[in-house]
mmCIF file of C-alpha atoms in Angstrom:
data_model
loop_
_atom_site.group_PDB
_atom_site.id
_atom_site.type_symbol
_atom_site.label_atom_id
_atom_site.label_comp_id
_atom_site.label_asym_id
_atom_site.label_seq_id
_atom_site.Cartn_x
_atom_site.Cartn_y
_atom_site.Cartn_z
ATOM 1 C CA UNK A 1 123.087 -129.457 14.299
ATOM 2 C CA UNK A 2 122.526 -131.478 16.821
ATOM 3 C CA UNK A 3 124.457 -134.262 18.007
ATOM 4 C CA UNK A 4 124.192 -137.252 20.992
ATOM 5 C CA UNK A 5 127.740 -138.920 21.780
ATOM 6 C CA UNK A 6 127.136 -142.612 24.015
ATOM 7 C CA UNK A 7 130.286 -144.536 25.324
ATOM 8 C CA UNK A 8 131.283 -147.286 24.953
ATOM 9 C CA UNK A 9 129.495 -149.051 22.711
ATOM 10 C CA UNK A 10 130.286 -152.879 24.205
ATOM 11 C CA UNK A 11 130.866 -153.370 27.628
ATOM 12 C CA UNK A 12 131.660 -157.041 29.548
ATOM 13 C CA UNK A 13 131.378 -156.783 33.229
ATOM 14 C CA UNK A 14 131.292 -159.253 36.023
ATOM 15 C CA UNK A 15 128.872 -159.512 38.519
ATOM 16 C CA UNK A 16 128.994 -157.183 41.531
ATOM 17 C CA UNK A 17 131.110 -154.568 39.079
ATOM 18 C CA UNK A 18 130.277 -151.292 39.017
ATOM 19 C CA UNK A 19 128.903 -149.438 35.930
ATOM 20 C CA UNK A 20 129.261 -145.690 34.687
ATOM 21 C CA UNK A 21 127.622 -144.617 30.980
ATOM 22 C CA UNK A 22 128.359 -141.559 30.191
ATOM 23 C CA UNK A 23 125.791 -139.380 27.180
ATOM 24 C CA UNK A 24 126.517 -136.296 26.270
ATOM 25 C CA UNK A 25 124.296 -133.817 23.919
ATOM 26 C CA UNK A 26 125.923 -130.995 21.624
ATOM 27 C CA UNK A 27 124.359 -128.477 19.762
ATOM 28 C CA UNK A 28 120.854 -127.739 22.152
ATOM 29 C CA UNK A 29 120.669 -125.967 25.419
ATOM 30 C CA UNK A 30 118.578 -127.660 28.165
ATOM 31 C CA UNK A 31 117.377 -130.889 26.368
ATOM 32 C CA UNK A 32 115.235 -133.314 28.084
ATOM 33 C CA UNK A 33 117.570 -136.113 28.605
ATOM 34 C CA UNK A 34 116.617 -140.189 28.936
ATOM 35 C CA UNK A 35 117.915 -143.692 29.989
ATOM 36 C CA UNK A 36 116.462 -146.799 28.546
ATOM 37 C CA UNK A 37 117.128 -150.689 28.554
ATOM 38 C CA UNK A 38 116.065 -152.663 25.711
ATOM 39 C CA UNK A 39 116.611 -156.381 26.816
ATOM 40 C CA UNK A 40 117.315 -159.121 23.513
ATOM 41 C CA UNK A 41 114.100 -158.606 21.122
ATOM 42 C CA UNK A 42 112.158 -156.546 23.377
ATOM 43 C CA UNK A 43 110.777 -153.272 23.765
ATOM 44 C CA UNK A 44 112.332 -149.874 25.504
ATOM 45 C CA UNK A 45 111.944 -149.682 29.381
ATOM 46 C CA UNK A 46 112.850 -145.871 30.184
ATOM 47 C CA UNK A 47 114.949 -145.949 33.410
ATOM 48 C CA UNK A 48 115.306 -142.363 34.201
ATOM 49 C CA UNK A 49 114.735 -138.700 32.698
ATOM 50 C CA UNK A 50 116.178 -135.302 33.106
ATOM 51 C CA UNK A 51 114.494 -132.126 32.738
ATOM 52 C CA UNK A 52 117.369 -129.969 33.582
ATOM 53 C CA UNK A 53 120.973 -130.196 36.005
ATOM 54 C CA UNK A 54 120.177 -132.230 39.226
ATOM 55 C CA UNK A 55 116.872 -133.326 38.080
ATOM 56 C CA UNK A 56 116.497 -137.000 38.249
ATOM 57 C CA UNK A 57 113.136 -138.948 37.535
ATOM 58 C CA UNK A 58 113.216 -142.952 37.857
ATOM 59 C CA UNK A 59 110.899 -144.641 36.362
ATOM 60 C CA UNK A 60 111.537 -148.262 37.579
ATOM 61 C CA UNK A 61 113.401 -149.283 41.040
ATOM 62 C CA UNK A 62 116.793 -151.467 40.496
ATOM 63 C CA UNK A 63 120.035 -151.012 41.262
ATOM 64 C CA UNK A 64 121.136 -148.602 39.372
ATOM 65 C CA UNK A 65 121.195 -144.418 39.860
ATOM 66 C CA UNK A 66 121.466 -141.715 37.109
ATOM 67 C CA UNK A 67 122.965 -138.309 37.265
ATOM 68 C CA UNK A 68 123.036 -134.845 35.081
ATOM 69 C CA UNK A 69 126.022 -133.164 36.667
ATOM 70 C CA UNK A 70 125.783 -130.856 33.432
ATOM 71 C CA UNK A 71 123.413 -129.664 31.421
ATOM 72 C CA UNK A 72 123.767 -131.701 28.519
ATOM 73 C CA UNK A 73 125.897 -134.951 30.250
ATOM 74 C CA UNK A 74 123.276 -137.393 31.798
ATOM 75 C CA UNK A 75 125.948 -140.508 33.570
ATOM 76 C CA UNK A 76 124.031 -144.023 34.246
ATOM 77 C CA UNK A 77 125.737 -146.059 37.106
ATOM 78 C CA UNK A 78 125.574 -148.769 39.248
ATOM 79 C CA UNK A 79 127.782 -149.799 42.164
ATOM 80 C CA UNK A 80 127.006 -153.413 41.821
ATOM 81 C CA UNK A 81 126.080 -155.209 38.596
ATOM 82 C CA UNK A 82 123.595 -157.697 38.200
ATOM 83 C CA UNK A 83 123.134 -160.314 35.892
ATOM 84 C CA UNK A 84 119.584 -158.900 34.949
ATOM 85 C CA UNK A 85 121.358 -155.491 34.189
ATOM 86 C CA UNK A 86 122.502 -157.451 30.893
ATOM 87 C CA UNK A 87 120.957 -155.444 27.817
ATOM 88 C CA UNK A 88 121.587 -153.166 25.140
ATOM 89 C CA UNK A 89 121.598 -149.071 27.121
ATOM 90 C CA UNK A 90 120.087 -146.158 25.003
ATOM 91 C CA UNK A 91 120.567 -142.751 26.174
ATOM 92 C CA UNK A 92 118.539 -139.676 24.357
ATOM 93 C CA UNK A 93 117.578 -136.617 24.546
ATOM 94 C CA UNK A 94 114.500 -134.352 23.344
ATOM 95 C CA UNK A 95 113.156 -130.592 23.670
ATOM 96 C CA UNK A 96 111.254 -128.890 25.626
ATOM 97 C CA UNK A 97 107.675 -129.406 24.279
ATOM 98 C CA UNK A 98 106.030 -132.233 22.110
ATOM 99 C CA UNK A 99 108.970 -133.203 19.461
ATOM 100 C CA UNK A 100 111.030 -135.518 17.757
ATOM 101 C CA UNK A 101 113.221 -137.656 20.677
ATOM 102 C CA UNK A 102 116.599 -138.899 19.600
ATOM 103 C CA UNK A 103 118.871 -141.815 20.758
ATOM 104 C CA UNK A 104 122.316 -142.348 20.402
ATOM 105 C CA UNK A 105 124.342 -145.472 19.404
ATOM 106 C CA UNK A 106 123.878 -147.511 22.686
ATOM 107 C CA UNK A 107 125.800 -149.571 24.753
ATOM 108 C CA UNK A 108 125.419 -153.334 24.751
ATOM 109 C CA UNK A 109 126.387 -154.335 28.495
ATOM 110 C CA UNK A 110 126.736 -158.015 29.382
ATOM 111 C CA UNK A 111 127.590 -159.185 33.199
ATOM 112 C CA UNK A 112 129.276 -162.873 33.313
ATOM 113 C CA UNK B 1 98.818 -141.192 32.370
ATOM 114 C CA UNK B 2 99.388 -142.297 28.452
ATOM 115 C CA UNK B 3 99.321 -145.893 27.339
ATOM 116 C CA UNK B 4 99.691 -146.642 23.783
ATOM 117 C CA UNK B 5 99.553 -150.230 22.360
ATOM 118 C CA UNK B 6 100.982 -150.865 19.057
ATOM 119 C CA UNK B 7 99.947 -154.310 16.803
ATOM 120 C CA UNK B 8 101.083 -156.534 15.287
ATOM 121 C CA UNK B 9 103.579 -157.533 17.233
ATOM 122 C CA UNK B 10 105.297 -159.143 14.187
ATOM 123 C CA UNK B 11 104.237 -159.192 10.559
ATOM 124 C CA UNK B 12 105.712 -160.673 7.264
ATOM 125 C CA UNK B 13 105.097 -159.517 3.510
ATOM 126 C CA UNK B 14 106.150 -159.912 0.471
ATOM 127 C CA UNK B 15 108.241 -157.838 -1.222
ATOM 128 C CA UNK B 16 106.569 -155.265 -2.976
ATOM 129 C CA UNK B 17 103.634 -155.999 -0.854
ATOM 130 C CA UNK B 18 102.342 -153.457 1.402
ATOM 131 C CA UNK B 19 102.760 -152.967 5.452
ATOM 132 C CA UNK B 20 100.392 -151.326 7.952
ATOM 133 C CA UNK B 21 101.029 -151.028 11.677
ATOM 134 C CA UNK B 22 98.570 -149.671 13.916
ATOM 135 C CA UNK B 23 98.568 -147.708 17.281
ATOM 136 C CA UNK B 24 96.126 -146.340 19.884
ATOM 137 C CA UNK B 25 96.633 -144.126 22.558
ATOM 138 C CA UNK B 26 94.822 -143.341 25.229
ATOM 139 C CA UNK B 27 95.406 -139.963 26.337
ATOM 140 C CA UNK B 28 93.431 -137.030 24.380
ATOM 141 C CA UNK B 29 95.301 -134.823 24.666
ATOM 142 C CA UNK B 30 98.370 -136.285 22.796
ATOM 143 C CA UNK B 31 99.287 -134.300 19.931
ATOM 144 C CA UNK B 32 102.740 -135.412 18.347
ATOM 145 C CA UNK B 33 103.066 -138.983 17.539
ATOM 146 C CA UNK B 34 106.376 -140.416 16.009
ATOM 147 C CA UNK B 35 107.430 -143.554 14.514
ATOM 148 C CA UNK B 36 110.910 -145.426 14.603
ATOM 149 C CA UNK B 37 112.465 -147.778 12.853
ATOM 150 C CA UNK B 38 115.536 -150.077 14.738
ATOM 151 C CA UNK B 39 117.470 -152.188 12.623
ATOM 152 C CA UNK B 40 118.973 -155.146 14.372
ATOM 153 C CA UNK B 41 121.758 -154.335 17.111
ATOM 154 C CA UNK B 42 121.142 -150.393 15.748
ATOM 155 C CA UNK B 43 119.892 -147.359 17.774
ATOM 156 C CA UNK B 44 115.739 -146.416 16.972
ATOM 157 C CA UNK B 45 115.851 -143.772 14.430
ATOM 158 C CA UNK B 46 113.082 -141.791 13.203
ATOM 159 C CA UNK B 47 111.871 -142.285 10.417
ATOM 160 C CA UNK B 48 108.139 -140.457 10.387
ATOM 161 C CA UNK B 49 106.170 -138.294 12.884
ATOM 162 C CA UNK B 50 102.792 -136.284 12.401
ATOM 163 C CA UNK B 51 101.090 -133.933 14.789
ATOM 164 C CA UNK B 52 97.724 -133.507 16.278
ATOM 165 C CA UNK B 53 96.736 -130.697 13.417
ATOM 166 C CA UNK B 54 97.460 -133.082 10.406
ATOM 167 C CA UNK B 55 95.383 -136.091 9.365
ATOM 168 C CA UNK B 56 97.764 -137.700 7.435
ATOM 169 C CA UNK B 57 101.747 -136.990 6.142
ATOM 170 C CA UNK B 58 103.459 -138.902 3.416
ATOM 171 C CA UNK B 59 107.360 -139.240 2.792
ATOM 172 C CA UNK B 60 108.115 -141.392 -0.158
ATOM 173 C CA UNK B 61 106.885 -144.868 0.322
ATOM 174 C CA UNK B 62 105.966 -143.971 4.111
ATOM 175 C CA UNK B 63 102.753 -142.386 5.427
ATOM 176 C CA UNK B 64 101.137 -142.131 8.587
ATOM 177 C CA UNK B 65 97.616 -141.308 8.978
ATOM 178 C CA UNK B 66 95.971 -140.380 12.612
ATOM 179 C CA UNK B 67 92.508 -140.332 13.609
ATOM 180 C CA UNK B 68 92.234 -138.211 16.965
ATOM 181 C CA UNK B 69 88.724 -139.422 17.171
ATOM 182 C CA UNK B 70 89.773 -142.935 17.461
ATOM 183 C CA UNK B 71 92.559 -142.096 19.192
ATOM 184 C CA UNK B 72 94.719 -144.098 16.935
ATOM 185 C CA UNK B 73 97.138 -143.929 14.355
ATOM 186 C CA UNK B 74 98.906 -146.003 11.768
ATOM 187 C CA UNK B 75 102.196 -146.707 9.673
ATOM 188 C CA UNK B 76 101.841 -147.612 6.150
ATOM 189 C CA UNK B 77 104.942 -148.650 3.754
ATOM 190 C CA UNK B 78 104.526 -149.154 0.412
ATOM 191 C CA UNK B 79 106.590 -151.571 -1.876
ATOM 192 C CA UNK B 80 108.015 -153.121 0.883
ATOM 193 C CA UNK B 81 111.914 -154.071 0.526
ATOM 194 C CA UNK B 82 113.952 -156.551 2.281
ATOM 195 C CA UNK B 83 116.214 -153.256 3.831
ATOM 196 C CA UNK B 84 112.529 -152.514 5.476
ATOM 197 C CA UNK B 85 113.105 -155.435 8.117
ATOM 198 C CA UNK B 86 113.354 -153.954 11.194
ATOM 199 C CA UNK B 87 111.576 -153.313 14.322
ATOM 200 C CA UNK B 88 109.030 -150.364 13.753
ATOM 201 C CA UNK B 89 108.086 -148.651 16.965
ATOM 202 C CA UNK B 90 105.225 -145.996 17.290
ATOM 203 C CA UNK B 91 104.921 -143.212 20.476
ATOM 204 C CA UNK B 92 102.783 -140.532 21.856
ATOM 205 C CA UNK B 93 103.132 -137.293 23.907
ATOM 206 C CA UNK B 94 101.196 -134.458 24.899
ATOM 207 C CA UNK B 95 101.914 -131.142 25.476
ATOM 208 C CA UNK B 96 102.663 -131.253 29.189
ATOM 209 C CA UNK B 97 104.081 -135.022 29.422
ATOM 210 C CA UNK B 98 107.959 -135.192 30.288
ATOM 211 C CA UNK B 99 108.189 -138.346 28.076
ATOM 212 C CA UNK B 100 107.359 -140.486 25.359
ATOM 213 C CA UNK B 101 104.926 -143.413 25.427
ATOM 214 C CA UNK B 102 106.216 -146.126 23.367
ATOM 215 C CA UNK B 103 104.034 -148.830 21.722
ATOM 216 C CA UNK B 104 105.720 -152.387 22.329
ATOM 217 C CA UNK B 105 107.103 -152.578 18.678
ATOM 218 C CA UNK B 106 106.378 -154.575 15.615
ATOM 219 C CA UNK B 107 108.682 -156.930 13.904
ATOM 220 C CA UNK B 108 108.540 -157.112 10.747
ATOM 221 C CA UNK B 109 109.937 -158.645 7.755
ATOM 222 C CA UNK B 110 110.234 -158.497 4.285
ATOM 223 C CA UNK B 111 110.112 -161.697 2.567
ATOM 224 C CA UNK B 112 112.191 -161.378 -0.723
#
């Protein structure tokens, strides 16, 4: 089966830090991969998508990058943190056609 | 491209009480459309999904019923429980879309 593996789960940063998330995806070959933010109470803002190694979409400009230097790792990172990068990070990842979309645990990132 | 707006944006019941959240979309040619459920400080999970062929699927004291017509579709729990609080989320995709659409959530709560 398939599995989606999201570290860490907390995360305290200061300001101008930099960031690196790291997802990986077991059990699929060539999944769709995703970042989101959820900020406190709200809803998910995808960041960036993967259809395959190299491939980076972004769907919202910030400061921060993504990167899929392996088919089933997708890395979020930033080289200096914000304060409005505070929020809880959800990677997933889906197959190829219309289907079910999975997310793993999350990070919760807060910048003092 | 797809926009799908989800409502209420919070709703409480009674225990035992029924729950209905509804969706649109705006794209016609959407065919699978999944629902999640995110407990507090928890990843989304899914927790129903129907496709473009079927009018309306039922698991347990969950159903969702679509109407491609309308272009919407809805999430009904029966007996509601207090461990149904969470934040319900519905989405949309077609066929050639990279991504899911996600509505902007419901909150809602269980009133014991």
């Amino acid at each position: 089966s398939q599995t989606i593996h999201q570290w860490p789960a907390t995360l305290v940063q200061p300001v101008g830090s930099p960031l690196s998330l790291e997802c990986t995806v077991e059990g699929t070959s060539n999944p769709n991969l995703y970042w989101y933010r959820q900020a406190a109470g709200r809803g998910l803002q995808l960041l960036f998508y993967s259809v395959g190694i190299g491939q980076i979409s972004s769907e919202v400009p910030q400061n921060l990058s993504a990167s899929r230097p392996q088919d089933r790792q997708f890395i979020l990172s930033s080289k200096k943190l914000l304060l409005s990068d505070s929020g809880f990070y959800l990677c997933a990842w889906r197959g190829t056609g219309p289907g079910p979309q999975h997310f793993g645990d999350g990070t919760r990132l807060s910048i003092l | 491209g797809e926009n799908v707006e989800q409502h209420p944006s919070t709703l409480s019941v009674q225990e035992g009480d029924s729950a209905v959240i509804k969706c649109t979309y705006s794209d016609s040619a959407s065919n699978y459309f999944p629902w999640y459920k995110q407990e507090l400080g928890k990843r989304p999970q899914l927790i129903i999904d129907i496709r473009s062929n079927v009018g309306e699927k039922k698991d347990q004291r969950i159903a969702v019923t679509l109407n491609k017509t309308a272009k919407h579709f809805s999430l009904h729990i029966t007996e509601t429980q207090p461990e149904d609080s969470a934040v319900y989320f519905c989405a949309a995709i077609s066929g050639s879309a990279r991504q899911l659409t996600f509505g902007s959530g419901t909150q809602l709560t269980v009133l014991p």
